[in-house]
Amino acid sequence: MLTDTDNAAAVAEGFARKYRPRRFEDVVGQGSVVTFIANLIRRGKRRRDLLLHGSVGSGKTSLARIYGLALNCDAPQMSGSPCGGCASCLDPNRHFVEYDVPGSGGDQESIRRFLSTVTLEAPFGKVRVFFFDEAHRLDAFASDILLKRVEERNDNTVYVFATTEIERIRPALTSRLIALEVLPLGVDDAVSLLKRTADSEGIDIAPDALMMLAGLRQGYPRDLLTGLELAVDDDGGVITLDRVKEIFDIELDSLLAYLNAVAGADVEEQLRSIRLWRVSAAEKIRWIQAFLTSLYYNEILRVRLIVDAAIDSIGDAERHALIAAFERRLGTERVNFRSAWKRFLLFWQRAAEVPADDAAMNLQVALFHELVAEIAGSSAGVPSLPDQPVYDHRPVGNRLSQRSFSWLPPSLPVDADDECFTTADDVGTIINSASFLIQRYEKFFDLSVRFLPRYRGTPSVEDGTAIISDFCGGLVDLIRRGAGGGARVALMRVLEGEDASVRGYILAGLVSDQPVEISYLRQALVEWAKDYAEQYAGSYDVSVLASPSTKRAALRWHWEQVRNLCAGIDVSIVDADPRTGQPKPLHELVGLARSQLRLPQPLRISRISLSDEINAGAIAQASDYGMRPLFAFDEREWDVLASGWELHEYVERRRMIAKRKLEIRRTVLEFGQGTSLQIEAEAQLRLWWGDDPLRRARSRLGWWSR
Ligand SMILES: [Zn+2]
């Protein structure tokens, strides 16, 4: 416990500054980014030029400083962190040169002047770190000067850029840097950071007040600590929920009053509570959305979920009373309560997409009142939306097959002693998912990584699986954080047993739902994979291969790598050769030569894993609008497996989906969104489209109409 004077001094200094992390271990909630940077140190103080992006106060500067300190530390710790005691650590600004772009100028003159005044060279064995904060404020000329520096930098200089707006950084510069996103903290991490700080400051804070604070400050370390500082009671008393509400002007009472008025069908009271609520219209919508979502999960589905820490601080009594009031209003004997609530959520989700001012807010209030009245009044209750078609994994089976395939979900654990080879189902899953990647995203795999055990029997199957999973998880996370344009990574992983150990084959491809240029990330992806994989070099020989850059070569490479993932297949598996009608080994049908086959050992765990971009769930999602993907493997179209027909199908899919969306839009224009007539008309359309790809016109598909 600190004395009052200590406390006062700490507050004056600022918690955010006082508790700025000085070691990698102290950085809360940044998992793989911290691991990645710490690994650079552990693997021999690698110099990498970084681009850290994320919101104000998310900890970019702290990370850059720790990296800089560790590069120069005489005795870095095992974790990669600086020791904190050597001459370099005690003089942290000696080799760390910070340039604040908005403050010092983002034009070429300012940058030139700056570069001419600083010493670029560090003494032997030391690294000079140049840190450019708010780098999106650099103009094009200044960026080009720095780009040249980065390209020509020597080994004892490192450039780190930080920005809140990565999309405004010139792509030429971005492509030279390793981009890493510093994310807002999750609720758990935010709570633990606050708790830790409160404990070391001897601050007494009630658990519900802590939760509220964690939610209010949106998970940025600097804001969180400043928030805690503001909430500290001058008298040194306990920080209560009421105190936090008072200081941050939180009026959850207005939120409750409004929703209770909705349940009570009292329009005047609805408008009054909205008017008295002293936050912006956009904020009101956000609170309503968050609370309705929280009620949906916690009270209706009974799944414990923290949607928002502040919302979570609303007590059970209030929640239950509100739910009961809505049940009375809607009449649960007539109405499907859960479906009704989903429509509430949909309503506010749409409302949040429209720019909101007070007039618009009043309109939303009126419309929501009408929606509730409509649901409560309609004697038929809420018509349920037609379920999305679900891809059921069964092959289409329009031809005679020698084997009957019964598909397992790809991630179901296999638990049989004789499961040593890759099965026909496995091959189907691998090939179909690889085909889906092209028809859904117009993308090939960019990267192929192989983990081969260094020594016989080590690592164990458990350790090896953990290592390979860790790599995959880290890669997915790094790409999510590094990519500005919403790019994600589609990942396919196959495990095979080998002498009481396990080997892994991984394919990764960058995808994006938006039509943005993401190819510049390819090089970074390869670098990430290489740097990240090196931490496992003790147990595994890891090889990282990048795809060729021309489209034709990339297509060929894609299928070579995919086939290689199937190479553990049992030679005795046969299927029908459509040309002769005779059985033929499946490995030949899919284009694998006998010499390419491997002989895996038994493995009692799931061998194939697919990331959310290409797994069964993604395929089911892509099946909406009656557009279930086509699979040449399922249809035994062996000749076209690797022909690239999916590139045409990608175009066709987009065209068809756009057309069908328009047809649904017409029903909305005609009948109004969510009315029973509209829902019926939409269901009719969906029924008409069906979900059988064989019913679709295929005149445009070269591989089908051959
Ligand atoms: Zn040190």
XYZ file of C-alpha atoms and ligand atoms in Angstrom:
707
model
C 0.000 0.000 0.000
C 1.379 3.364 -0.974
C 1.138 6.474 1.116
C -1.024 9.354 0.002
C 1.914 11.411 -1.174
C 3.170 8.528 -3.308
C -0.280 8.183 -4.740
C -0.514 11.854 -5.556
C 2.902 11.759 -7.219
C 1.929 8.732 -9.273
C -1.223 10.423 -10.472
C 0.734 13.506 -11.415
C 3.162 11.407 -13.413
C 0.330 9.595 -15.120
C -0.469 5.919 -14.799
C -0.133 5.412 -18.544
C 3.434 6.655 -18.427
C 4.316 5.061 -15.130
C 3.032 1.649 -16.191
C 4.275 1.736 -19.753
C 5.521 -1.817 -20.369
C 9.294 -2.219 -20.430
C 9.495 -5.919 -21.200
C 7.670 -8.090 -23.741
C 6.012 -10.001 -20.892
C 4.410 -6.800 -19.634
C 2.567 -6.100 -22.871
C -0.993 -7.249 -22.242
C -3.158 -8.989 -24.813
C -1.013 -8.749 -27.962
C -0.144 -12.466 -28.185
C 1.386 -13.272 -31.534
C 2.665 -9.769 -32.306
C 4.725 -9.810 -29.125
C 5.861 -13.374 -29.824
C 6.860 -12.347 -33.320
C 8.960 -9.373 -32.225
C 10.445 -11.223 -29.251
C 11.432 -14.045 -31.618
C 13.359 -11.588 -33.759
C 15.483 -10.874 -30.696
C 15.758 -14.474 -29.601
C 16.879 -15.597 -33.037
C 19.949 -13.394 -32.944
C 18.625 -9.847 -32.733
C 17.172 -9.742 -36.218
C 16.772 -6.305 -37.721
C 13.391 -5.913 -39.335
C 11.683 -2.737 -40.437
C 8.221 -2.668 -38.931
C 4.935 -0.919 -39.521
C 2.837 -0.972 -36.359
C -0.763 0.037 -36.843
C -3.660 0.360 -34.444
C -5.677 2.973 -32.599
C -4.323 5.790 -30.502
C -3.099 4.518 -27.162
C -2.959 0.878 -28.194
C 0.723 0.515 -27.307
C 2.576 0.922 -30.612
C 5.233 3.236 -29.200
C 5.849 0.934 -26.241
C 6.387 -2.045 -28.536
C 8.782 -0.089 -30.741
C 10.734 1.030 -27.682
C 11.011 -2.466 -26.241
C 12.195 -3.781 -29.613
C 14.784 -0.998 -29.830
C 15.999 -1.592 -26.281
C 16.243 -5.334 -26.805
C 18.246 -4.876 -30.029
C 20.843 -2.915 -28.065
C 20.706 -4.733 -24.748
C 23.979 -6.387 -23.694
C 22.221 -9.287 -21.989
C 18.675 -9.814 -23.258
C 16.579 -12.209 -21.217
C 15.471 -15.643 -22.405
C 12.132 -14.136 -23.372
C 13.873 -11.655 -25.662
C 13.145 -8.749 -23.318
C 15.808 -6.148 -22.522
C 17.554 -6.748 -19.191
C 16.808 -3.307 -17.804
C 20.194 -3.043 -16.116
C 22.948 -2.746 -18.721
C 24.395 0.547 -19.954
C 22.168 0.548 -23.056
C 19.010 -0.216 -21.091
C 19.769 2.545 -18.599
C 20.078 5.074 -21.413
C 16.989 4.185 -23.451
C 17.031 7.228 -25.737
C 20.620 6.844 -26.825
C 19.859 4.791 -29.930
C 16.129 5.349 -30.189
C 15.355 8.335 -32.388
C 11.716 9.350 -32.383
C 10.212 11.596 -35.042
C 6.693 12.849 -34.471
C 5.422 13.480 -37.990
C 2.556 15.922 -37.265
C 4.695 17.888 -34.803
C 7.929 18.020 -36.783
C 6.586 18.042 -40.336
C 5.664 15.420 -42.914
C 7.036 17.245 -45.978
C 10.274 16.398 -47.741
C 12.114 19.469 -46.462
C 11.467 18.585 -42.828
C 12.430 14.965 -43.362
C 15.612 15.927 -45.251
C 16.569 18.351 -42.506
C 15.908 15.739 -39.846
C 17.956 13.079 -41.608
C 20.854 15.478 -42.078
C 21.012 16.297 -38.376
C 20.903 12.795 -36.938
C 23.683 10.278 -36.914
C 22.566 7.367 -39.015
C 25.393 5.106 -37.996
C 25.342 3.390 -34.642
C 28.595 2.302 -33.010
C 29.698 -1.245 -33.749
C 27.300 -3.837 -32.345
C 24.562 -1.292 -31.684
C 21.438 -0.565 -33.684
C 19.956 2.847 -34.258
C 16.161 2.690 -34.302
C 14.268 5.417 -36.152
C 10.688 5.654 -35.038
C 8.197 7.647 -37.116
C 4.950 8.187 -35.266
C 1.703 9.054 -37.109
C 3.441 8.045 -40.336
C 0.309 8.510 -42.468
C 0.967 12.241 -42.191
C 4.084 11.894 -44.359
C 3.469 13.304 -47.820
C 4.344 11.387 -50.986
C 7.787 12.973 -51.386
C 8.746 12.424 -47.775
C 7.559 8.810 -48.026
C 9.755 8.280 -51.065
C 12.806 9.637 -49.274
C 12.208 7.275 -46.374
C 11.422 4.393 -48.720
C 14.853 4.866 -50.255
C 16.419 4.869 -46.797
C 14.630 1.661 -45.897
C 15.713 0.009 -49.135
C 19.329 1.034 -48.683
C 19.614 0.748 -44.945
C 22.657 -0.884 -43.449
C 22.610 -3.523 -40.807
C 22.823 -1.258 -37.803
C 19.766 0.822 -38.594
C 16.135 -0.174 -38.146
C 13.065 1.777 -39.198
C 9.809 1.478 -37.308
C 6.709 3.310 -38.477
C 3.523 3.679 -36.470
C 0.146 4.750 -37.760
C -3.522 4.803 -36.912
C -4.443 4.751 -40.609
C -2.518 2.076 -42.461
C -4.521 2.566 -45.656
C -3.006 6.023 -46.015
C 0.561 4.702 -46.034
C 2.016 4.424 -49.541
C 1.855 0.780 -50.697
C 5.450 0.963 -51.945
C 6.537 1.680 -48.377
C 4.152 -0.822 -46.781
C 5.475 -3.596 -48.983
C 8.996 -3.036 -47.593
C 7.865 -3.293 -43.993
C 6.481 -6.005 -41.809
C 3.047 -4.737 -40.888
C 1.658 -5.724 -37.497
C -1.618 -4.591 -36.013
C -1.822 -3.735 -32.360
C -5.381 -4.632 -31.437
C -7.639 -3.238 -28.730
C -7.621 -5.408 -25.637
C -10.384 -7.927 -25.119
C -12.540 -7.519 -22.032
C -10.530 -10.077 -20.041
C -7.190 -8.450 -20.822
C -8.550 -4.983 -20.124
C -9.869 -6.124 -16.752
C -6.584 -7.786 -15.837
C -4.546 -4.718 -16.824
C -6.764 -2.490 -14.673
C -6.683 -4.962 -11.813
C -2.907 -5.247 -11.910
C -2.451 -1.489 -11.954
C -5.020 -0.908 -9.220
C -3.263 -3.510 -7.070
C 0.164 -1.963 -7.445
C -1.267 1.467 -6.703
C -3.172 0.180 -3.679
C -6.436 1.358 -5.229
C -9.583 -0.334 -4.018
C -12.055 -0.798 -6.855
C -15.299 -2.771 -6.807
C -15.490 -5.612 -9.383
C -18.526 -4.165 -11.170
C -16.842 -0.761 -11.343
C -13.779 -2.435 -12.842
C -15.905 -4.142 -15.497
C -17.630 -0.899 -16.340
C -14.350 0.953 -16.681
C -12.896 -1.793 -18.879
C -15.834 -1.500 -21.263
C -15.974 2.269 -21.294
C -12.438 2.837 -22.317
C -12.705 0.492 -25.284
C -9.681 -1.594 -24.513
C -6.797 0.732 -25.277
C -4.168 0.521 -22.540
C -3.513 4.250 -22.387
C -7.214 5.113 -22.152
C -7.792 2.386 -19.601
C -5.091 3.653 -17.282
C -6.128 7.278 -17.723
C -9.680 6.197 -16.936
C -8.551 4.497 -13.753
C -6.633 7.605 -12.830
C -9.719 9.773 -13.275
C -11.822 7.435 -11.185
C -9.450 7.467 -8.207
C -11.344 8.945 -5.301
C -9.572 11.896 -3.687
C -10.471 10.551 -0.265
C -8.829 7.239 -1.074
C -12.138 5.398 -0.735
C -13.351 2.420 -2.730
C -14.125 3.146 -6.379
C -17.736 2.086 -6.772
C -19.877 1.506 -9.825
C -21.809 4.677 -9.047
C -18.632 6.699 -8.930
C -17.529 5.418 -12.348
C -20.971 6.137 -13.776
C -20.933 9.616 -12.307
C -17.457 10.493 -13.548
C -17.981 9.159 -17.038
C -21.514 10.413 -17.271
C -23.017 7.010 -17.909
C -26.735 6.837 -18.010
C -27.723 3.266 -18.403
C -30.916 4.372 -16.662
C -32.022 6.108 -19.866
C -31.318 2.949 -21.841
C -33.434 0.896 -19.450
C -36.174 3.521 -19.371
C -36.322 3.555 -23.157
C -36.537 -0.213 -23.595
C -39.077 -0.547 -20.807
C -41.171 2.067 -22.575
C -40.906 0.040 -25.796
C -42.115 -3.047 -23.972
C -44.892 -0.933 -22.451
C -45.894 0.419 -25.896
C -45.598 3.957 -24.515
C -44.392 6.087 -27.442
C -44.250 9.355 -25.525
C -42.097 7.846 -22.812
C -39.849 6.308 -25.495
C -39.219 9.695 -27.079
C -38.794 11.359 -23.694
C -36.157 8.920 -22.425
C -34.285 9.200 -25.713
C -34.367 12.989 -25.469
C -33.135 13.028 -21.869
C -30.304 10.632 -22.681
C -27.238 12.811 -22.936
C -25.090 11.005 -25.493
C -24.929 11.266 -29.275
C -27.510 9.464 -31.404
C -24.850 7.069 -32.701
C -23.887 6.240 -29.114
C -27.523 5.597 -28.196
C -27.862 3.158 -31.065
C -24.653 1.429 -30.040
C -25.891 1.016 -26.451
C -29.292 -0.287 -27.549
C -27.646 -2.733 -29.928
C -25.201 -3.938 -27.300
C -27.886 -4.409 -24.662
C -30.301 -6.243 -26.975
C -27.435 -8.483 -28.099
C -26.410 -9.165 -24.523
C -30.011 -10.057 -23.613
C -30.275 -12.311 -26.653
C -27.290 -14.407 -25.677
C -27.433 -14.318 -21.907
C -31.175 -14.395 -21.244
C -32.767 -15.927 -24.338
C -30.155 -18.399 -25.582
C -28.653 -18.699 -22.095
C -25.108 -18.580 -23.411
C -22.824 -16.639 -21.122
C -21.292 -13.912 -23.251
C -19.818 -10.543 -22.359
C -20.868 -8.231 -25.158
C -19.738 -5.078 -23.465
C -18.403 -4.734 -19.963
C -20.576 -1.747 -19.128
C -23.681 -3.493 -20.413
C -22.652 -6.521 -18.420
C -22.835 -4.460 -15.256
C -26.636 -4.146 -15.624
C -28.059 -6.374 -12.926
C -30.118 -9.545 -13.295
C -33.217 -7.969 -11.756
C -33.399 -5.286 -14.447
C -32.670 -7.791 -17.196
C -35.307 -10.271 -16.103
C -37.919 -7.564 -15.624
C -37.297 -6.261 -19.133
C -37.472 -9.709 -20.731
C -40.721 -10.411 -18.853
C -42.166 -7.106 -20.050
C -41.329 -7.964 -23.669
C -42.805 -11.439 -23.261
C -46.053 -9.895 -22.086
C -46.017 -7.369 -24.913
C -45.387 -9.899 -27.676
C -47.419 -12.744 -26.222
C -45.100 -15.743 -26.158
C -47.899 -18.222 -26.824
C -48.347 -16.785 -30.309
C -44.929 -15.439 -31.175
C -41.582 -17.134 -31.579
C -39.754 -14.979 -29.063
C -36.292 -15.834 -30.312
C -37.109 -14.997 -33.935
C -38.737 -11.774 -32.822
C -35.612 -10.794 -30.918
C -33.472 -11.566 -33.955
C -35.561 -9.083 -35.910
C -34.942 -6.505 -33.175
C -31.207 -7.070 -33.579
C -31.455 -6.826 -37.343
C -33.408 -3.591 -37.033
C -30.770 -1.884 -34.888
C -27.944 -3.290 -36.936
C -29.452 -1.570 -39.967
C -30.076 1.578 -37.940
C -26.398 1.674 -37.020
C -25.456 1.741 -40.697
C -27.300 5.017 -41.282
C -25.688 8.288 -40.166
C -27.605 9.306 -37.084
C -28.667 12.711 -35.796
C -31.467 13.495 -33.369
C -34.176 13.665 -36.038
C -33.062 10.356 -37.533
C -33.007 8.887 -34.034
C -36.635 9.873 -33.445
C -37.544 8.240 -36.720
C -35.779 5.031 -35.653
C -37.679 5.112 -32.365
C -40.968 5.394 -34.239
C -40.051 2.641 -36.683
C -38.937 0.317 -33.915
C -42.167 0.932 -32.056
C -44.043 -0.020 -35.238
C -41.986 -3.161 -35.722
C -42.710 -4.322 -32.168
C -46.388 -3.514 -32.628
C -46.473 -5.421 -35.895
C -44.919 -8.516 -34.333
C -47.184 -8.299 -31.295
C -50.260 -7.758 -33.466
C -49.806 -10.299 -36.203
C -51.884 -13.319 -35.265
C -49.634 -15.611 -37.259
C -46.709 -14.554 -35.130
C -43.316 -14.088 -36.698
C -42.861 -16.067 -39.861
C -39.539 -17.813 -39.637
C -37.004 -17.093 -42.354
C -36.149 -20.028 -44.560
C -33.034 -21.741 -43.319
C -29.896 -21.379 -45.341
C -29.151 -24.437 -47.397
C -26.507 -26.511 -45.728
C -23.858 -28.260 -47.712
C -24.159 -31.849 -46.641
C -20.848 -33.211 -47.923
C -22.451 -35.908 -49.983
C -20.960 -36.288 -53.426
C -23.433 -35.551 -56.144
C -23.139 -39.121 -57.313
C -24.422 -38.698 -60.831
C -22.090 -41.412 -61.998
C -21.510 -44.910 -60.871
C -18.867 -44.999 -58.210
C -16.727 -47.957 -57.234
C -16.632 -46.837 -53.646
C -19.388 -45.293 -51.710
C -18.027 -42.201 -50.046
C -19.341 -41.262 -46.691
C -17.980 -37.933 -45.642
C -16.919 -36.951 -42.192
C -16.758 -33.360 -41.097
C -13.118 -32.495 -41.781
C -12.172 -31.773 -38.187
C -13.840 -34.717 -36.490
C -11.226 -36.587 -34.457
C -10.345 -39.919 -35.960
C -9.878 -42.617 -33.385
C -9.073 -45.899 -35.028
C -5.855 -47.878 -34.865
C -5.809 -48.717 -38.526
C -6.190 -45.123 -39.703
C -2.754 -44.681 -41.145
C -3.241 -43.602 -44.719
C -5.003 -40.595 -46.043
C -8.483 -41.816 -46.989
C -10.528 -41.113 -50.091
C -12.643 -38.770 -47.965
C -9.528 -36.886 -46.904
C -8.438 -36.498 -50.512
C -11.909 -35.224 -51.395
C -11.851 -32.692 -48.580
C -8.391 -31.443 -49.556
C -9.152 -31.121 -53.258
C -12.621 -29.637 -52.826
C -11.431 -27.016 -50.355
C -8.553 -26.066 -52.647
C -11.046 -25.754 -55.499
C -13.372 -23.692 -53.319
C -10.545 -21.241 -52.605
C -10.401 -20.406 -56.319
C -14.123 -20.263 -57.080
C -14.941 -18.240 -53.986
C -11.985 -15.827 -53.810
C -10.263 -16.087 -57.206
C -7.101 -16.972 -55.328
C -4.462 -19.680 -55.306
C -2.389 -20.725 -52.335
C 0.562 -18.370 -51.860
C 2.648 -20.333 -49.448
C 3.570 -23.916 -48.709
C 5.195 -24.834 -45.412
C 6.473 -28.261 -44.445
C 7.378 -29.400 -40.956
C 9.605 -32.476 -41.014
C 10.828 -33.888 -37.673
C 14.558 -33.406 -37.197
C 15.105 -36.521 -35.140
C 13.480 -39.914 -35.077
C 10.585 -39.975 -32.651
C 10.923 -36.346 -31.563
C 8.966 -34.250 -31.073
C 6.247 -36.537 -29.753
C 2.940 -36.584 -31.587
C 1.428 -34.322 -28.914
C 4.306 -31.832 -28.915
C 4.590 -31.851 -32.686
C 0.880 -31.269 -33.123
C 1.062 -28.411 -30.639
C 4.032 -26.867 -32.474
C 2.359 -27.067 -35.868
C -0.920 -25.732 -34.479
C 0.920 -22.896 -32.791
C 2.548 -21.972 -36.083
C -0.788 -22.002 -37.915
C -2.491 -19.955 -35.206
C 0.355 -17.457 -35.114
C 0.374 -17.088 -38.880
C -3.383 -16.516 -39.062
C -3.191 -13.951 -36.295
C -0.189 -12.128 -37.757
C -1.835 -11.832 -41.135
C -5.062 -10.604 -39.615
C -3.073 -7.947 -37.793
C -0.722 -7.119 -40.630
C -3.241 -6.701 -43.394
C -4.867 -3.348 -43.812
C -7.501 -4.146 -46.429
C -9.411 -6.776 -44.490
C -7.214 -9.544 -45.850
C -7.298 -12.888 -44.093
C -5.528 -16.149 -44.644
C -7.072 -19.367 -45.862
C -5.176 -22.207 -44.269
C -5.110 -25.922 -44.938
C -3.134 -28.257 -42.714
C -2.503 -31.958 -43.075
C -0.769 -34.014 -40.392
C 0.859 -37.362 -41.005
C 2.364 -39.806 -38.532
C 6.073 -40.557 -38.793
C 8.070 -42.782 -36.409
C 6.153 -41.839 -33.261
C 6.282 -38.238 -34.345
C 4.215 -36.109 -36.640
C 4.930 -34.142 -39.791
C 2.879 -31.267 -41.070
C 2.042 -29.848 -44.484
C 0.512 -26.406 -44.559
C -0.864 -24.341 -47.417
C -1.793 -20.705 -46.940
C -3.406 -18.177 -49.254
C -4.310 -14.538 -48.712
C -7.966 -13.785 -49.367
C -10.176 -10.755 -49.010
C -13.914 -10.224 -49.244
C -13.381 -6.746 -50.563
C -12.083 -6.084 -54.052
C -8.831 -4.608 -52.776
C -5.278 -5.162 -53.891
C -3.649 -7.548 -51.431
C -0.870 -8.993 -53.557
C 1.642 -6.621 -51.985
C 1.196 -8.611 -48.773
C 2.510 -11.774 -50.382
C 6.151 -11.015 -49.769
C 5.401 -10.042 -46.194
C 3.520 -13.313 -45.730
C 6.567 -15.289 -46.795
C 8.853 -13.255 -44.515
C 6.480 -13.664 -41.591
C 6.297 -17.382 -42.094
C 10.078 -17.710 -42.256
C 10.719 -15.551 -39.222
C 7.929 -17.072 -37.199
C 8.855 -20.651 -38.067
C 12.432 -20.261 -36.926
C 11.509 -20.596 -33.300
C 10.796 -24.280 -33.955
C 14.101 -24.970 -35.689
C 15.250 -27.081 -32.737
C 12.696 -29.794 -33.368
C 11.697 -29.381 -36.988
C 13.194 -28.851 -40.401
C 10.837 -26.183 -41.641
C 10.746 -25.300 -45.318
C 8.827 -22.301 -46.574
C 8.021 -22.113 -50.296
C 6.413 -19.165 -52.060
C 4.227 -19.568 -55.127
C 5.433 -18.258 -58.494
C 4.072 -14.871 -59.440
C 2.641 -15.431 -62.917
C -0.932 -16.661 -62.987
C -0.350 -19.732 -65.115
C 2.621 -20.889 -63.072
C 0.771 -20.126 -59.840
C -2.147 -22.319 -60.934
C 0.157 -25.225 -61.694
C 2.003 -24.733 -58.397
C -1.278 -24.557 -56.461
C -2.352 -27.996 -57.631
C 1.136 -29.499 -57.255
C 1.119 -28.456 -53.610
C -2.448 -29.632 -53.075
C -1.637 -33.028 -54.571
C 1.365 -33.248 -52.312
C -0.991 -32.928 -49.334
C -2.840 -35.997 -50.643
C 0.324 -38.047 -51.086
C -0.257 -40.164 -47.999
C -3.110 -41.928 -49.789
C -3.473 -45.698 -49.776
C -2.517 -47.079 -53.219
C -5.325 -49.620 -53.065
C -8.122 -47.028 -53.135
C -9.808 -47.111 -56.524
C -12.519 -45.167 -58.255
C -14.168 -45.313 -61.661
C -12.298 -44.058 -64.696
C -15.110 -42.494 -66.738
C -13.340 -43.169 -70.026
C -13.071 -46.907 -69.586
C -15.623 -47.480 -66.845
C -12.939 -49.558 -65.146
C -11.633 -49.053 -61.616
C -8.398 -47.109 -61.424
C -6.252 -46.099 -58.415
C -7.525 -42.823 -57.001
C -4.007 -41.397 -56.742
C -3.620 -41.745 -60.506
C -7.007 -40.183 -61.126
C -6.074 -37.097 -59.127
C -2.717 -36.860 -60.880
C -0.285 -38.306 -58.336
C 2.485 -40.540 -59.640
C 3.283 -43.607 -57.597
C 6.764 -42.255 -56.923
C 5.262 -39.214 -55.203
C 3.346 -41.240 -52.630
C 4.355 -41.336 -48.985
C 3.706 -44.029 -46.447
C 2.449 -42.332 -43.302
C 2.323 -44.005 -39.907
C -0.841 -44.344 -37.837
C -2.096 -41.139 -36.335
C -4.946 -41.118 -33.870
C -5.818 -37.497 -34.207
C -7.622 -35.437 -36.771
C -5.356 -35.072 -39.792
C -6.958 -32.300 -41.781
C -7.746 -28.834 -40.525
C -9.177 -26.002 -42.548
C -9.472 -22.377 -41.546
C -12.846 -20.640 -41.551
C -12.229 -19.243 -45.032
C -12.418 -22.632 -46.747
C -14.074 -25.063 -44.324
C -17.527 -26.629 -44.472
C -19.024 -23.561 -42.787
C -17.590 -21.270 -45.464
C -18.896 -23.590 -48.167
C -22.348 -23.564 -46.547
C -22.243 -19.783 -46.412
C -21.205 -19.529 -50.041
C -24.198 -21.743 -50.867
C -26.619 -18.928 -50.079
C -28.783 -17.694 -52.962
C -28.869 -21.253 -54.287
C -25.215 -21.006 -55.246
C -23.745 -24.145 -53.751
C -20.177 -24.451 -55.035
C -19.326 -26.954 -57.760
C -16.859 -29.735 -57.120
C -15.160 -31.507 -59.983
C -13.873 -34.136 -57.541
C -17.371 -35.029 -56.349
C -18.532 -35.253 -59.930
C -15.573 -37.441 -60.935
C -14.451 -34.907 -63.518
C -10.866 -36.066 -63.118
C -9.577 -34.440 -66.306
C -10.433 -30.937 -65.223
C -9.383 -31.152 -61.572
C -6.358 -28.920 -62.025
C -7.406 -27.093 -65.182
C -8.356 -23.836 -63.503
C -12.046 -23.991 -64.496
C -12.796 -22.318 -61.169
C -11.527 -19.009 -62.531
C -14.549 -18.909 -64.853
C -16.814 -20.156 -62.117
C -15.657 -17.290 -59.873
C -16.950 -14.792 -62.435
C -20.162 -16.749 -62.975
C -20.818 -16.962 -59.225
C -20.438 -13.234 -58.763
C -22.760 -12.529 -61.658
C -25.445 -14.937 -60.442
C -25.298 -13.801 -56.821
C -25.576 -10.146 -57.825
C -28.566 -11.001 -59.998
C -30.306 -12.941 -57.242
C -29.628 -10.272 -54.641
C -31.344 -7.849 -56.972
C -34.365 -10.130 -57.226
C -34.645 -10.167 -53.429
C -34.217 -6.410 -53.365
C -37.228 -6.141 -55.675
C -39.417 -8.019 -53.195
C -38.304 -5.549 -50.510
C -39.212 -2.587 -52.700
C -42.559 -4.099 -53.509
C -43.664 -5.348 -50.098
C -41.403 -3.607 -47.565
C -38.538 -5.160 -45.624
C -39.539 -7.951 -43.253
C -43.282 -7.870 -43.952
C -44.888 -11.278 -44.161
C -45.558 -10.830 -47.891
C -41.934 -9.978 -48.535
C -40.694 -12.922 -46.502
C -43.016 -15.208 -48.411
C -41.885 -13.836 -51.772
C -38.249 -14.270 -50.791
C -38.890 -17.836 -49.674
C -40.531 -18.529 -53.054
C -37.478 -17.210 -54.866
C -35.146 -19.337 -52.788
C -37.264 -22.393 -53.381
C -37.155 -21.709 -57.104
C -33.373 -21.341 -57.099
C -32.947 -24.563 -55.152
C -29.595 -25.585 -53.777
C -28.610 -28.246 -56.254
C -25.734 -27.025 -58.405
C -26.672 -29.536 -61.076
C -29.791 -27.512 -61.760
C -27.806 -24.439 -62.628
C -27.227 -23.446 -66.222
C -23.665 -24.289 -67.051
C -23.307 -23.138 -70.590
C -20.560 -20.772 -69.533
C -18.544 -23.422 -67.790
C -16.026 -24.769 -70.216
C -15.361 -27.824 -68.121
C -18.970 -28.860 -68.006
C -20.149 -28.287 -71.544
C -17.061 -29.786 -73.149
Zn 20.069 -4.465 -21.127
